[in-house]
PDB file of C-alpha atoms in Angstrom:
ATOM      1  CA  MET A 218      70.109 110.926 169.723  1.00  0.00           C
ATOM      2  CA  LYS A 219      73.670 110.361 168.559  1.00  0.00           C
ATOM      3  CA  ARG A 220      73.892 114.008 167.588  1.00  0.00           C
ATOM      4  CA  LEU A 221      72.463 115.090 170.936  1.00  0.00           C
ATOM      5  CA  ALA A 222      75.018 112.948 172.763  1.00  0.00           C
ATOM      6  CA  THR A 223      77.823 114.714 170.900  1.00  0.00           C
ATOM      7  CA  ILE A 224      76.419 118.124 171.851  1.00  0.00           C
ATOM      8  CA  LEU A 225      76.088 117.317 175.544  1.00  0.00           C
ATOM      9  CA  SER A 226      79.481 115.640 175.673  1.00  0.00           C
ATOM     10  CA  GLY A 227      81.016 118.856 174.408  1.00  0.00           C
ATOM     11  CA  CYS A 228      79.260 120.997 176.976  1.00  0.00           C
ATOM     12  CA  ALA A 229      80.483 118.814 179.811  1.00  0.00           C
ATOM     13  CA  LEU A 230      84.125 119.226 178.831  1.00  0.00           C
ATOM     14  CA  ALA A 231      84.646 122.319 180.997  1.00  0.00           C
ATOM     15  CA  LEU A 232      87.707 121.179 182.978  1.00  0.00           C
ATOM     16  CA  ALA A 233      90.553 123.467 182.035  1.00  0.00           C
ATOM     17  CA  PHE A 234      89.662 124.594 178.557  1.00  0.00           C
ATOM     18  CA  PRO A 235      87.353 122.369 176.557  1.00  0.00           C
ATOM     19  CA  VAL A 236      86.870 123.602 173.059  1.00  0.00           C
ATOM     20  CA  LEU A 237      84.534 123.847 170.118  1.00  0.00           C
ATOM     21  CA  ALA A 238      84.399 120.746 167.965  1.00  0.00           C
ATOM     22  CA  GLN A 239      81.613 120.062 165.474  1.00  0.00           C
ATOM     23  CA  GLU A 240      78.920 121.114 167.958  1.00  0.00           C
ATOM     24  CA  ALA A 241      78.561 123.951 170.445  1.00  0.00           C
ATOM     25  CA  MET A 242      80.387 123.688 173.789  1.00  0.00           C
ATOM     26  CA  LEU A 243      80.886 125.807 176.891  1.00  0.00           C
ATOM     27  CA  PRO A 244      84.627 126.432 177.333  1.00  0.00           C
ATOM     28  CA  THR A 245      86.225 128.073 180.348  1.00  0.00           C
ATOM     29  CA  PRO A 246      86.034 131.831 179.608  1.00  0.00           C
ATOM     30  CA  ASP A 247      88.841 133.148 181.860  1.00  0.00           C
ATOM     31  CA  ALA A 248      91.281 135.133 179.708  1.00  0.00           C
ATOM     32  CA  LYS A 249      94.006 134.899 182.359  1.00  0.00           C
ATOM     33  CA  SER A 250      93.947 131.085 182.316  1.00  0.00           C
ATOM     34  CA  LEU A 251      93.683 130.964 178.537  1.00  0.00           C
ATOM     35  CA  GLY A 252      96.701 133.244 178.131  1.00  0.00           C
ATOM     36  CA  MET A 253      98.729 130.759 180.204  1.00  0.00           C
ATOM     37  CA  GLY A 254      97.867 127.814 177.980  1.00  0.00           C
ATOM     38  CA  GLY A 255      94.766 126.836 179.930  1.00  0.00           C
ATOM     39  CA  VAL A 256      96.363 126.510 183.380  1.00  0.00           C
ATOM     40  CA  ALA A 257      93.280 126.688 185.626  1.00  0.00           C
ATOM     41  CA  MET A 258      93.752 124.521 188.720  1.00  0.00           C
ATOM     42  CA  THR A 259      95.965 127.075 190.487  1.00  0.00           C
ATOM     43  CA  THR A 260      94.828 130.418 189.024  1.00  0.00           C
ATOM     44  CA  LEU A 261      94.614 133.296 191.509  1.00  0.00           C
ATOM     45  CA  SER A 262      92.915 136.630 190.799  1.00  0.00           C
ATOM     46  CA  GLY A 263      91.464 135.370 187.549  1.00  0.00           C
ATOM     47  CA  SER A 264      88.070 136.307 186.194  1.00  0.00           C
ATOM     48  CA  HIS A 265      86.127 133.084 186.664  1.00  0.00           C
ATOM     49  CA  ALA A 266      87.438 130.756 189.388  1.00  0.00           C
ATOM     50  CA  LEU A 267      84.029 129.082 189.333  1.00  0.00           C
ATOM     51  CA  TYR A 268      84.912 127.447 186.005  1.00  0.00           C
ATOM     52  CA  GLY A 269      88.450 126.436 186.979  1.00  0.00           C
ATOM     53  CA  ASN A 270      89.170 125.426 190.572  1.00  0.00           C
ATOM     54  CA  SER A 271      86.486 126.998 192.772  1.00  0.00           C
ATOM     55  CA  ALA A 272      88.409 126.115 195.959  1.00  0.00           C
ATOM     56  CA  MET A 273      91.387 128.257 194.906  1.00  0.00           C
ATOM     57  CA  ALA A 274      89.335 131.478 195.056  1.00  0.00           C
ATOM     58  CA  VAL A 275      89.364 131.323 198.874  1.00  0.00           C
ATOM     59  CA  PHE A 276      93.081 132.209 198.818  1.00  0.00           C
ATOM     60  CA  SER A 277      92.463 135.408 196.852  1.00  0.00           C
ATOM     61  CA  GLN A 278      92.984 138.606 198.831  1.00  0.00           C
ATOM     62  CA  MET A 279      89.818 140.169 197.405  1.00  0.00           C
ATOM     63  CA  PRO A 280      86.648 139.908 199.544  1.00  0.00           C
ATOM     64  CA  SER A 281      84.373 139.838 196.501  1.00  0.00           C
ATOM     65  CA  GLN A 282      84.505 140.001 192.727  1.00  0.00           C
ATOM     66  CA  VAL A 283      82.310 140.451 189.654  1.00  0.00           C
ATOM     67  CA  SER A 284      83.578 139.450 186.195  1.00  0.00           C
ATOM     68  CA  SER A 285      82.375 139.194 182.621  1.00  0.00           C
ATOM     69  CA  SER A 286      83.946 137.678 179.505  1.00  0.00           C
ATOM     70  CA  TYR A 287      83.486 137.444 175.776  1.00  0.00           C
ATOM     71  CA  PHE A 288      84.999 134.432 174.050  1.00  0.00           C
ATOM     72  CA  GLY A 289      84.675 133.824 170.329  1.00  0.00           C
ATOM     73  CA  GLN A 290      85.720 133.838 166.731  1.00  0.00           C
ATOM     74  CA  ALA A 291      83.925 134.190 163.393  1.00  0.00           C
ATOM     75  CA  ASP A 292      81.599 131.203 163.916  1.00  0.00           C
ATOM     76  CA  PHE A 293      80.239 131.775 167.419  1.00  0.00           C
ATOM     77  CA  ASP A 294      79.691 134.197 170.309  1.00  0.00           C
ATOM     78  CA  TYR A 295      80.057 133.131 173.920  1.00  0.00           C
ATOM     79  CA  TYR A 296      79.358 135.258 177.019  1.00  0.00           C
ATOM     80  CA  ALA A 297      79.905 134.662 180.729  1.00  0.00           C
ATOM     81  CA  VAL A 298      79.216 136.562 183.960  1.00  0.00           C
ATOM     82  CA  THR A 299      80.289 135.369 187.409  1.00  0.00           C
ATOM     83  CA  GLY A 300      80.757 136.698 190.906  1.00  0.00           C
ATOM     84  CA  TYR A 301      81.758 135.600 194.363  1.00  0.00           C
ATOM     85  CA  TYR A 302      81.290 136.912 197.887  1.00  0.00           C
ATOM     86  CA  ARG A 303      83.371 136.046 200.941  1.00  0.00           C
ATOM     87  CA  PHE A 304      81.891 135.894 204.421  1.00  0.00           C
ATOM     88  CA  ALA A 305      83.267 134.881 207.822  1.00  0.00           C
ATOM     89  CA  ASN A 306      86.711 135.127 206.154  1.00  0.00           C
ATOM     90  CA  VAL A 307      86.775 131.381 205.370  1.00  0.00           C
ATOM     91  CA  ASP A 308      83.603 130.846 203.331  1.00  0.00           C
ATOM     92  CA  LEU A 309      82.980 131.830 199.726  1.00  0.00           C
ATOM     93  CA  VAL A 310      79.801 131.648 197.642  1.00  0.00           C
ATOM     94  CA  GLN A 311      79.937 131.818 193.851  1.00  0.00           C
ATOM     95  CA  ALA A 312      77.464 132.118 191.002  1.00  0.00           C
ATOM     96  CA  GLY A 313      77.768 132.198 187.236  1.00  0.00           C
ATOM     97  CA  TRP A 314      75.847 132.365 183.961  1.00  0.00           C
ATOM     98  CA  ARG A 315      77.099 131.386 180.508  1.00  0.00           C
ATOM     99  CA  GLN A 316      75.503 131.535 177.081  1.00  0.00           C
ATOM    100  CA  TYR A 317      76.788 130.202 173.782  1.00  0.00           C
ATOM    101  CA  ILE A 318      75.177 131.493 170.589  1.00  0.00           C
ATOM    102  CA  ARG A 319      75.536 129.901 167.196  1.00  0.00           C
ATOM    103  CA  GLU A 320      73.647 130.063 163.901  1.00  0.00           C
ATOM    104  CA  ARG A 321      70.301 128.398 163.091  1.00  0.00           C
ATOM    105  CA  GLY A 322      68.734 128.690 166.521  1.00  0.00           C
ATOM    106  CA  ASN A 323      71.575 127.135 168.527  1.00  0.00           C
ATOM    107  CA  ASN A 324      71.512 128.753 171.954  1.00  0.00           C
ATOM    108  CA  ASP A 325      73.175 126.966 174.901  1.00  0.00           C
ATOM    109  CA  MET A 326      72.998 128.179 178.495  1.00  0.00           C
ATOM    110  CA  ALA A 327      74.490 127.114 181.838  1.00  0.00           C
ATOM    111  CA  LEU A 328      73.872 128.243 185.427  1.00  0.00           C
ATOM    112  CA  ASP A 329      76.460 127.456 188.112  1.00  0.00           C
ATOM    113  CA  LEU A 330      76.338 127.825 191.908  1.00  0.00           C
ATOM    114  CA  GLY A 331      79.417 127.188 194.041  1.00  0.00           C
ATOM    115  CA  TYR A 332      80.589 127.117 197.623  1.00  0.00           C
ATOM    116  CA  ALA A 333      84.181 127.010 198.887  1.00  0.00           C
ATOM    117  CA  ARG A 334      85.572 126.843 202.413  1.00  0.00           C
ATOM    118  CA  ARG A 335      89.056 127.369 203.774  1.00  0.00           C
ATOM    119  CA  ILE A 336      90.324 124.694 206.158  1.00  0.00           C
ATOM    120  CA  GLY A 337      93.117 125.987 208.346  1.00  0.00           C
ATOM    121  CA  GLU A 338      95.855 128.102 206.790  1.00  0.00           C
ATOM    122  CA  ARG A 339      96.773 125.843 203.882  1.00  0.00           C
ATOM    123  CA  TRP A 340      93.764 123.920 202.546  1.00  0.00           C
ATOM    124  CA  SER A 341      90.419 124.688 200.957  1.00  0.00           C
ATOM    125  CA  VAL A 342      87.636 122.668 199.323  1.00  0.00           C
ATOM    126  CA  GLY A 343      84.890 123.619 196.886  1.00  0.00           C
ATOM    127  CA  VAL A 344      81.804 122.252 195.166  1.00  0.00           C
ATOM    128  CA  VAL A 345      79.930 123.588 192.121  1.00  0.00           C
ATOM    129  CA  ALA A 346      76.461 122.544 190.951  1.00  0.00           C
ATOM    130  CA  ARG A 347      75.603 123.099 187.281  1.00  0.00           C
ATOM    131  CA  TYR A 348      72.428 123.175 185.208  1.00  0.00           C
ATOM    132  CA  LEU A 349      72.806 122.901 181.428  1.00  0.00           C
ATOM    133  CA  HIS A 350      70.107 123.792 178.904  1.00  0.00           C
ATOM    134  CA  LEU A 351      70.850 123.167 175.245  1.00  0.00           C
ATOM    135  CA  LYS A 352      68.528 124.545 172.612  1.00  0.00           C
ATOM    136  CA  ARG A 353      68.713 123.569 168.954  1.00  0.00           C
ATOM    137  CA  TYR A 354      66.421 124.520 166.098  1.00  0.00           C
ATOM    138  CA  ASP A 355      64.952 121.002 166.219  1.00  0.00           C
ATOM    139  CA  GLU A 356      65.488 119.795 169.823  1.00  0.00           C
ATOM    140  CA  THR A 357      66.322 120.732 173.429  1.00  0.00           C
ATOM    141  CA  ALA A 358      68.027 118.912 176.293  1.00  0.00           C
ATOM    142  CA  ASP A 359      68.773 119.465 179.990  1.00  0.00           C
ATOM    143  CA  ALA A 360      71.417 118.030 182.296  1.00  0.00           C
ATOM    144  CA  LEU A 361      72.744 118.397 185.849  1.00  0.00           C
ATOM    145  CA  ALA A 362      76.415 118.115 186.817  1.00  0.00           C
ATOM    146  CA  ALA A 363      78.742 118.883 189.734  1.00  0.00           C
ATOM    147  CA  ASP A 364      82.445 119.655 190.251  1.00  0.00           C
ATOM    148  CA  VAL A 365      84.365 118.843 193.434  1.00  0.00           C
ATOM    149  CA  SER A 366      87.698 120.581 194.004  1.00  0.00           C
ATOM    150  CA  ALA A 367      90.495 121.086 196.509  1.00  0.00           C
ATOM    151  CA  ALA A 368      93.350 123.584 196.794  1.00  0.00           C
ATOM    152  CA  TYR A 369      96.575 123.981 198.790  1.00  0.00           C
ATOM    153  CA  SER A 370      98.767 127.052 199.321  1.00  0.00           C
ATOM    154  CA  LEU A 371     102.195 127.061 200.988  1.00  0.00           C
ATOM    155  CA  PRO A 372     104.501 130.076 201.477  1.00  0.00           C
ATOM    156  CA  LEU A 373     108.108 129.100 200.766  1.00  0.00           C
ATOM    157  CA  GLU A 374     111.221 130.366 202.481  1.00  0.00           C
ATOM    158  CA  GLY A 375     114.580 130.409 200.744  1.00  0.00           C
ATOM    159  CA  VAL A 376     113.029 130.296 197.265  1.00  0.00           C
ATOM    160  CA  GLY A 377     113.085 133.792 195.800  1.00  0.00           C
ATOM    161  CA  THR A 378     111.165 136.492 197.688  1.00  0.00           C
ATOM    162  CA  TYR A 379     107.635 135.970 199.027  1.00  0.00           C
ATOM    163  CA  ALA A 380     107.400 132.741 197.031  1.00  0.00           C
ATOM    164  CA  THR A 381     104.233 130.627 197.209  1.00  0.00           C
ATOM    165  CA  LEU A 382     103.591 127.092 196.048  1.00  0.00           C
ATOM    166  CA  ARG A 383      99.987 126.304 195.067  1.00  0.00           C
ATOM    167  CA  ALA A 384      98.396 123.009 194.141  1.00  0.00           C
ATOM    168  CA  GLY A 385      94.857 122.121 193.109  1.00  0.00           C
ATOM    169  CA  ALA A 386      92.735 119.265 191.838  1.00  0.00           C
ATOM    170  CA  LYS A 387      89.199 118.799 190.556  1.00  0.00           C
ATOM    171  CA  ALA A 388      86.822 116.010 189.615  1.00  0.00           C
ATOM    172  CA  GLY A 389      84.505 117.550 187.054  1.00  0.00           C
ATOM    173  CA  ASN A 390      81.174 116.909 185.363  1.00  0.00           C
ATOM    174  CA  LEU A 391      79.804 114.346 187.764  1.00  0.00           C
ATOM    175  CA  GLY A 392      76.175 114.008 186.737  1.00  0.00           C
ATOM    176  CA  GLY A 393      73.817 113.038 183.976  1.00  0.00           C
ATOM    177  CA  TYR A 394      70.769 113.836 181.886  1.00  0.00           C
ATOM    178  CA  LEU A 395      67.414 114.711 183.328  1.00  0.00           C
ATOM    179  CA  ARG A 396      65.656 112.471 180.892  1.00  0.00           C
ATOM    180  CA  GLY A 397      66.223 109.357 178.738  1.00  0.00           C
ATOM    181  CA  GLY A 398      68.733 108.470 176.093  1.00  0.00           C
ATOM    182  CA  GLY A 399      71.083 106.308 178.146  1.00  0.00           C
ATOM    183  CA  HIS A 400      73.972 108.751 177.684  1.00  0.00           C
ATOM    184  CA  THR A 401      76.629 109.691 180.263  1.00  0.00           C
ATOM    185  CA  LEU A 402      78.175 113.111 180.785  1.00  0.00           C
ATOM    186  CA  PRO A 403      81.975 112.999 180.433  1.00  0.00           C
ATOM    187  CA  THR A 404      83.795 112.642 183.765  1.00  0.00           C
ATOM    188  CA  ASP A 405      87.219 114.222 184.053  1.00  0.00           C
ATOM    189  CA  LEU A 406      89.967 114.606 186.632  1.00  0.00           C
ATOM    190  CA  ALA A 407      92.610 117.338 186.656  1.00  0.00           C
ATOM    191  CA  ALA A 408      95.438 118.443 188.926  1.00  0.00           C
ATOM    192  CA  GLY A 409      97.937 121.263 188.788  1.00  0.00           C
ATOM    193  CA  VAL A 410     100.791 122.996 190.568  1.00  0.00           C
ATOM    194  CA  ALA A 411     102.131 126.560 190.329  1.00  0.00           C
ATOM    195  CA  LEU A 412     104.939 128.616 191.825  1.00  0.00           C
ATOM    196  CA  ASP A 413     105.043 132.381 192.026  1.00  0.00           C
ATOM    197  CA  THR A 414     107.858 134.521 193.383  1.00  0.00           C
ATOM    198  CA  PHE A 415     109.002 138.149 193.370  1.00  0.00           C
ATOM    199  CA  LEU A 416     112.303 138.770 191.596  1.00  0.00           C
ATOM    200  CA  THR A 417     112.279 142.287 193.065  1.00  0.00           C
ATOM    201  CA  ASP A 418     109.567 144.401 194.665  1.00  0.00           C
ATOM    202  CA  ALA A 419     108.309 145.344 191.200  1.00  0.00           C
ATOM    203  CA  HIS A 420     108.739 142.097 189.266  1.00  0.00           C
ATOM    204  CA  GLU A 421     106.789 138.901 189.938  1.00  0.00           C
ATOM    205  CA  VAL A 422     106.894 135.649 187.952  1.00  0.00           C
ATOM    206  CA  THR A 423     104.411 132.753 188.024  1.00  0.00           C
ATOM    207  CA  VAL A 424     104.841 129.365 186.333  1.00  0.00           C
ATOM    208  CA  GLY A 425     102.250 126.589 186.371  1.00  0.00           C
ATOM    209  CA  VAL A 426     101.319 123.226 184.896  1.00  0.00           C
ATOM    210  CA  ASP A 427      98.014 121.317 184.712  1.00  0.00           C
ATOM    211  CA  ALA A 428      97.385 117.722 183.680  1.00  0.00           C
ATOM    212  CA  GLY A 429      94.031 116.039 183.176  1.00  0.00           C
ATOM    213  CA  TYR A 430      92.290 113.005 181.748  1.00  0.00           C
ATOM    214  CA  TYR A 431      88.786 112.590 180.357  1.00  0.00           C
ATOM    215  CA  PHE A 432      87.391 109.160 181.268  1.00  0.00           C
ATOM    216  CA  VAL A 433      84.030 108.781 179.541  1.00  0.00           C
ATOM    217  CA  PRO A 434      82.549 108.578 176.955  1.00  0.00           C
ATOM    218  CA  SER A 435      85.005 106.977 174.534  1.00  0.00           C
ATOM    219  CA  ALA A 436      84.523 109.781 171.994  1.00  0.00           C
ATOM    220  CA  VAL A 437      86.365 112.240 174.227  1.00  0.00           C
ATOM    221  CA  ARG A 438      88.559 109.922 176.307  1.00  0.00           C
ATOM    222  CA  GLY A 439      92.134 111.160 176.413  1.00  0.00           C
ATOM    223  CA  PHE A 440      94.943 113.086 178.107  1.00  0.00           C
ATOM    224  CA  ARG A 441      95.757 116.761 178.093  1.00  0.00           C
ATOM    225  CA  MET A 442      98.400 118.993 179.671  1.00  0.00           C
ATOM    226  CA  SER A 443      98.862 122.759 179.938  1.00  0.00           C
ATOM    227  CA  VAL A 444     101.959 124.768 180.851  1.00  0.00           C
ATOM    228  CA  GLY A 445     102.089 128.536 181.242  1.00  0.00           C
ATOM    229  CA  ALA A 446     103.884 131.521 182.690  1.00  0.00           C
ATOM    230  CA  GLU A 447     103.024 135.077 183.723  1.00  0.00           C
ATOM    231  CA  TYR A 448     105.209 138.125 184.276  1.00  0.00           C
ATOM    232  CA  ASN A 449     103.678 140.770 186.545  1.00  0.00           C
ATOM    233  CA  LEU A 450     105.081 144.316 186.577  1.00  0.00           C
ATOM    234  CA  MET A 451     104.261 146.287 189.742  1.00  0.00           C
ATOM    235  CA  GLN A 452     100.908 144.472 190.022  1.00  0.00           C
ATOM    236  CA  LEU A 453      99.735 146.686 187.157  1.00  0.00           C
ATOM    237  CA  VAL A 454     100.677 144.999 183.875  1.00  0.00           C
ATOM    238  CA  GLN A 455     100.832 141.267 183.156  1.00  0.00           C
ATOM    239  CA  LEU A 456     102.256 139.378 180.180  1.00  0.00           C
ATOM    240  CA  ARG A 457     101.426 135.691 179.662  1.00  0.00           C
ATOM    241  CA  ALA A 458     102.231 132.757 177.405  1.00  0.00           C
ATOM    242  CA  GLY A 459     101.544 129.038 177.410  1.00  0.00           C
ATOM    243  CA  TYR A 460     101.001 125.823 175.534  1.00  0.00           C
ATOM    244  CA  SER A 461      98.340 123.136 175.781  1.00  0.00           C
ATOM    245  CA  TYR A 462      98.742 119.588 174.528  1.00  0.00           C
ATOM    246  CA  GLY A 463      95.511 117.776 173.704  1.00  0.00           C
ATOM    247  CA  GLU A 464      95.130 114.150 172.685  1.00  0.00           C
ATOM    248  CA  ARG A 465      91.770 114.679 170.934  1.00  0.00           C
ATOM    249  CA  ARG A 466      92.124 117.041 167.968  1.00  0.00           C
ATOM    250  CA  ASP A 467      88.369 117.451 167.451  1.00  0.00           C
ATOM    251  CA  TYR A 468      87.597 118.262 171.107  1.00  0.00           C
ATOM    252  CA  TYR A 469      90.722 119.681 172.766  1.00  0.00           C
ATOM    253  CA  PRO A 470      93.446 120.196 170.135  1.00  0.00           C
ATOM    254  CA  SER A 471      96.975 121.291 170.973  1.00  0.00           C
ATOM    255  CA  HIS A 472      97.546 125.039 170.797  1.00  0.00           C
ATOM    256  CA  ALA A 473      99.794 127.872 171.956  1.00  0.00           C
ATOM    257  CA  SER A 474      98.531 131.070 173.572  1.00  0.00           C
ATOM    258  CA  VAL A 475      99.588 134.569 174.557  1.00  0.00           C
ATOM    259  CA  GLY A 476      97.858 137.065 176.790  1.00  0.00           C
ATOM    260  CA  ALA A 477      98.074 140.352 178.636  1.00  0.00           C
ATOM    261  CA  GLY A 478      96.422 141.943 181.641  1.00  0.00           C
ATOM    262  CA  LEU A 479      95.969 145.362 183.189  1.00  0.00           C
ATOM    263  CA  ARG A 480      95.092 146.177 186.820  1.00  0.00           C
ATOM    264  CA  VAL A 481      94.045 149.732 187.709  1.00  0.00           C
ATOM    265  CA  LEU A 482      92.818 150.199 191.260  1.00  0.00           C
ATOM    266  CA  HIS A 483      89.988 147.622 191.545  1.00  0.00           C
ATOM    267  CA  LEU A 484      89.514 147.141 187.798  1.00  0.00           C
ATOM    268  CA  ARG A 485      90.826 144.141 185.821  1.00  0.00           C
ATOM    269  CA  LEU A 486      91.149 143.745 182.057  1.00  0.00           C
ATOM    270  CA  ASP A 487      92.579 140.566 180.477  1.00  0.00           C
ATOM    271  CA  PHE A 488      93.033 139.401 176.901  1.00  0.00           C
ATOM    272  CA  ALA A 489      94.102 136.059 175.406  1.00  0.00           C
ATOM    273  CA  TYR A 490      94.676 134.819 171.869  1.00  0.00           C
ATOM    274  CA  LEU A 491      95.075 131.173 170.851  1.00  0.00           C
ATOM    275  CA  PHE A 492      97.247 129.792 168.045  1.00  0.00           C
ATOM    276  CA  ALA A 493      95.866 126.469 166.811  1.00  0.00           C
ATOM    277  CA  ALA A 494      96.436 124.470 163.646  1.00  0.00           C
ATOM    278  CA  LYS A 495      94.318 125.124 160.593  1.00  0.00           C
ATOM    279  CA  GLY A 496      91.129 123.097 160.598  1.00  0.00           C
ATOM    280  CA  THR A 497      90.914 122.771 164.397  1.00  0.00           C
ATOM    281  CA  PRO A 498      88.161 124.393 166.507  1.00  0.00           C
ATOM    282  CA  LEU A 499      90.488 126.856 168.263  1.00  0.00           C
ATOM    283  CA  ARG A 500      92.028 128.560 165.263  1.00  0.00           C
ATOM    284  CA  ASN A 501      91.843 132.382 165.544  1.00  0.00           C
ATOM    285  CA  THR A 502      90.060 132.230 168.907  1.00  0.00           C
ATOM    286  CA  TYR A 503      90.317 135.064 171.422  1.00  0.00           C
ATOM    287  CA  CYS A 504      88.914 135.989 174.846  1.00  0.00           C
ATOM    288  CA  LEU A 505      88.401 139.297 176.615  1.00  0.00           C
ATOM    289  CA  SER A 506      87.627 139.421 180.360  1.00  0.00           C
ATOM    290  CA  PHE A 507      86.683 142.413 182.500  1.00  0.00           C
ATOM    291  CA  GLY A 508      86.158 142.501 186.246  1.00  0.00           C
ATOM    292  CA  ILE A 509      85.839 144.541 189.422  1.00  0.00           C
ATOM    293  CA  ASP A 510      87.344 143.543 192.773  1.00  0.00           C
ATOM    294  CA  PHE A 511      85.718 144.877 195.937  1.00  0.00           C
TER     295      PHE A 511
END
């Protein structure tokens, strides 16, 4: 059961970019966030808001979206598909599927359903329910968890051109196992702030920072912080870079990242590559996301 606890603890670390330690996990697969060092609480127009801050998606200008991602390296393959649909202009429903494939029969899967609602012009709230199924060559396990999030968006005057300040927070992985063992899914809390502004009509810059803390269990307890920036040329080409500090080397090690994006009509293509120390789970890790905005 100790081994099973380690596996499930890893899967529950899906706050801003949990990683692959000794056992399989389900990291956030949004290449835009990953390219900015894992900044996820304030990400707009990303590929998978459901796995970052679901409340922030309400402020996107797109009525609906479908996205897919591949995230991996030599030792594993990880796939994700999500979508959202806006109705009544203030309500958003979201759904997602993730699968993590490793050797020797390891096959982890998660289903997520989310709902977000805009409150007035500035605020929004969101909730995500999650079902986890972990399959190993010698055992299986199931768990239920939920995320609760909030977001805030404020246009700024006198700061650049069309500047916007965004803030977001999330309490993640509130839940537990469906059967026995006496284990507890890790509970985490994260918050972030971002500022984007147009330098000219063709040049936009976004900077953001996230901070979070994992509370339980003791194996993963610790602090992490992400900082990142994006340069957007004519809403067509994006360049990104960031850095993430992680207190737990085996679960969320420190790493740098770079990324790029391309927007053509309603199509999105994003790529991220992570630079982590030798011997850590994120070394030579990359992510590719593709999406359609309707």
